[in-house]
Amino acid sequence: MAQSKDSLWGGRFAGGPSEALEALSKSTHFDWRLATYDLKGTSAHLVALHAGGYVTTDELAVLNKAVAELTKRVEDGSFLPKATEEDVHAALERGLIQIAGSQLAGKIRAGRSRNDQIATLIRIFMLDAADAIEAQVLDYLDALCSQAENHIGVAMPGRTHFQLAQPVLLSHHLLAHAWPQVRNLQRLEDWRKRANRSAYGAGALAGSTLGLDPKLVAEELGLNGVSENSMDATSSRDLVAEFVFILSLIGIDLSRISEEVIAWVSFEFGYAILADEFSTGSSIMPQKKNPDIAELTRGKSGRLIGNLTGLLATLKGLPLSYNRDLQEDKEPMFDSFDSLMLIFPAFIGMISTLTFDKERLEYLAPKGFSLATDVAEWLVKQGVVFRDAHEITGQLVQFCEANDLELDQVSDEQLVKVSKHLLPEVRKVLKVSGSIEARNGAGGTSSSQVIDQLVALRKLAPHRRV
Ligand code: ARG
């Protein structure tokens, strides 16, 4: 079998690759997505080739026009890779040869390798992808803030170990889901500093003998600098793994609130109802209204973790420098990005249209003796040692359970019977609003603290959605 004329590497081979190898090797079905990024890389590389004296000013003009024309054809779908082409790079070289001729277009490969090309392309793709993800996270933060703003002052049961623990404001609970996403935005910001480097100039691994200036390529691509080590440049994918990790964390945080939404909209909880637009029915049970968005989000977060662990496993044990295994970086990264971009619009819609049942939340807030900590802390303020205060309050709870009473239903006589320290004044802390407002330390659930949180969050995530 003869080597295909579409190949970038036929010269030293007497025969072409087997069909089985071609099928395994081919990446156009996923790397074609990087075609316009590869063309940007080519424009930038041309600047370096021109500065190095390998392309004249006239040739540069012709080649730039060819790159622009090919970009147009790629974007409008009139230029596509052929079935026989191995990867995006081979297909685009053919496209440039078709437009500018092989004498001119044949110059472009000088001083670059697919190895430094792909390492750079994936970074500029991810930098754009990070912009898109950040916009979604900000929309989501806006949805959480709006719900929090609309429910200032509404109490709900706060839980630990999924058991009723202490009353909190619904806004406080909702905003507890905002801060992890703020940290994810910070993570992306920090990752950008590292991802913002060009691998061009590394060649296949050791650098190029042509004396091209890699900084020119980086500048043209809008990147901040050049990789410090050419072998690291082409063989590391930690930046891809880190990006996929941050996307996994974003998904995991969405999955955690999904779990809660699923509980909240159940009959037993009855905290909230889903909007028709953002819930689904059952094909057999006519009464059902299901939280499929939350479930799909929870499900897809497993897939995001899978993409990350798969990629880490690919990297583990790879010797320097480039190995073809590295081709396996792209599909998990694309999949994590696409999954989040699919999840977010539906998820944001679901969160912003949730209707909370305020009466039920307020009714449940003091249940499960959730004001017991307030009693213990009231005793401490009266001079009782906390260890004793904890014990006394525990006995009060036991008394209530035995007599089927809530804390605020115990009479003055019954209170002093449990302990001489339990004076009638303790009643003033047996109110949900008092309990909440008393938690006024930084980050606490009191309404003024929650409003401070909202102000801080709104600085990061102003109103964005109409
Ligand atoms: N498709 C390859 C990848 O994604 C591009 C680089 C191929 N290099 C090579 N020497 N075969 O990593």
CSV table of C-alpha atoms and ligand atoms in Angstrom, one decimal, residues 27 31 86-87 89 114-115 118 237 322 324 326-327 330, ligand 1:
chain,number,residue,atom,x,y,z
A,27,SER,CA,-7.9,12.2,15.1
A,31,ASP,CA,-9.3,17.6,16.6
A,86,GLU,CA,-4.5,11.7,9.8
A,87,ASP,CA,-5.2,14.9,11.7
A,89,HIS,CA,-2.6,19.6,10.8
A,114,ARG,CA,2.8,19.0,15.3
A,115,ASN,CA,4.0,18.5,18.8
A,118,ILE,CA,-0.9,20.8,19.4
A,237,ARG,CA,-0.3,18.1,29.9
A,322,TYR,CA,6.2,13.7,23.3
A,324,ARG,CA,1.4,9.7,21.1
A,326,LEU,CA,-0.9,12.5,24.6
A,327,GLN,CA,-3.4,12.6,21.8
A,330,LYS,CA,-8.4,16.2,24.0
B,1,ARG,N1,-2.6,14.3,17.0
B,1,ARG,C1,-1.5,14.5,17.8
B,1,ARG,C2,-1.9,14.9,19.3
B,1,ARG,O1,-3.0,15.2,19.5
B,1,ARG,C3,-0.7,15.7,17.3
B,1,ARG,C4,0.8,15.5,17.3
B,1,ARG,C5,1.2,14.3,16.6
B,1,ARG,N2,2.6,14.2,16.6
B,1,ARG,C6,3.2,13.1,16.1
B,1,ARG,N3,4.4,13.1,16.2
B,1,ARG,N4,2.5,12.1,15.7
B,1,ARG,O2,-1.1,14.8,20.2
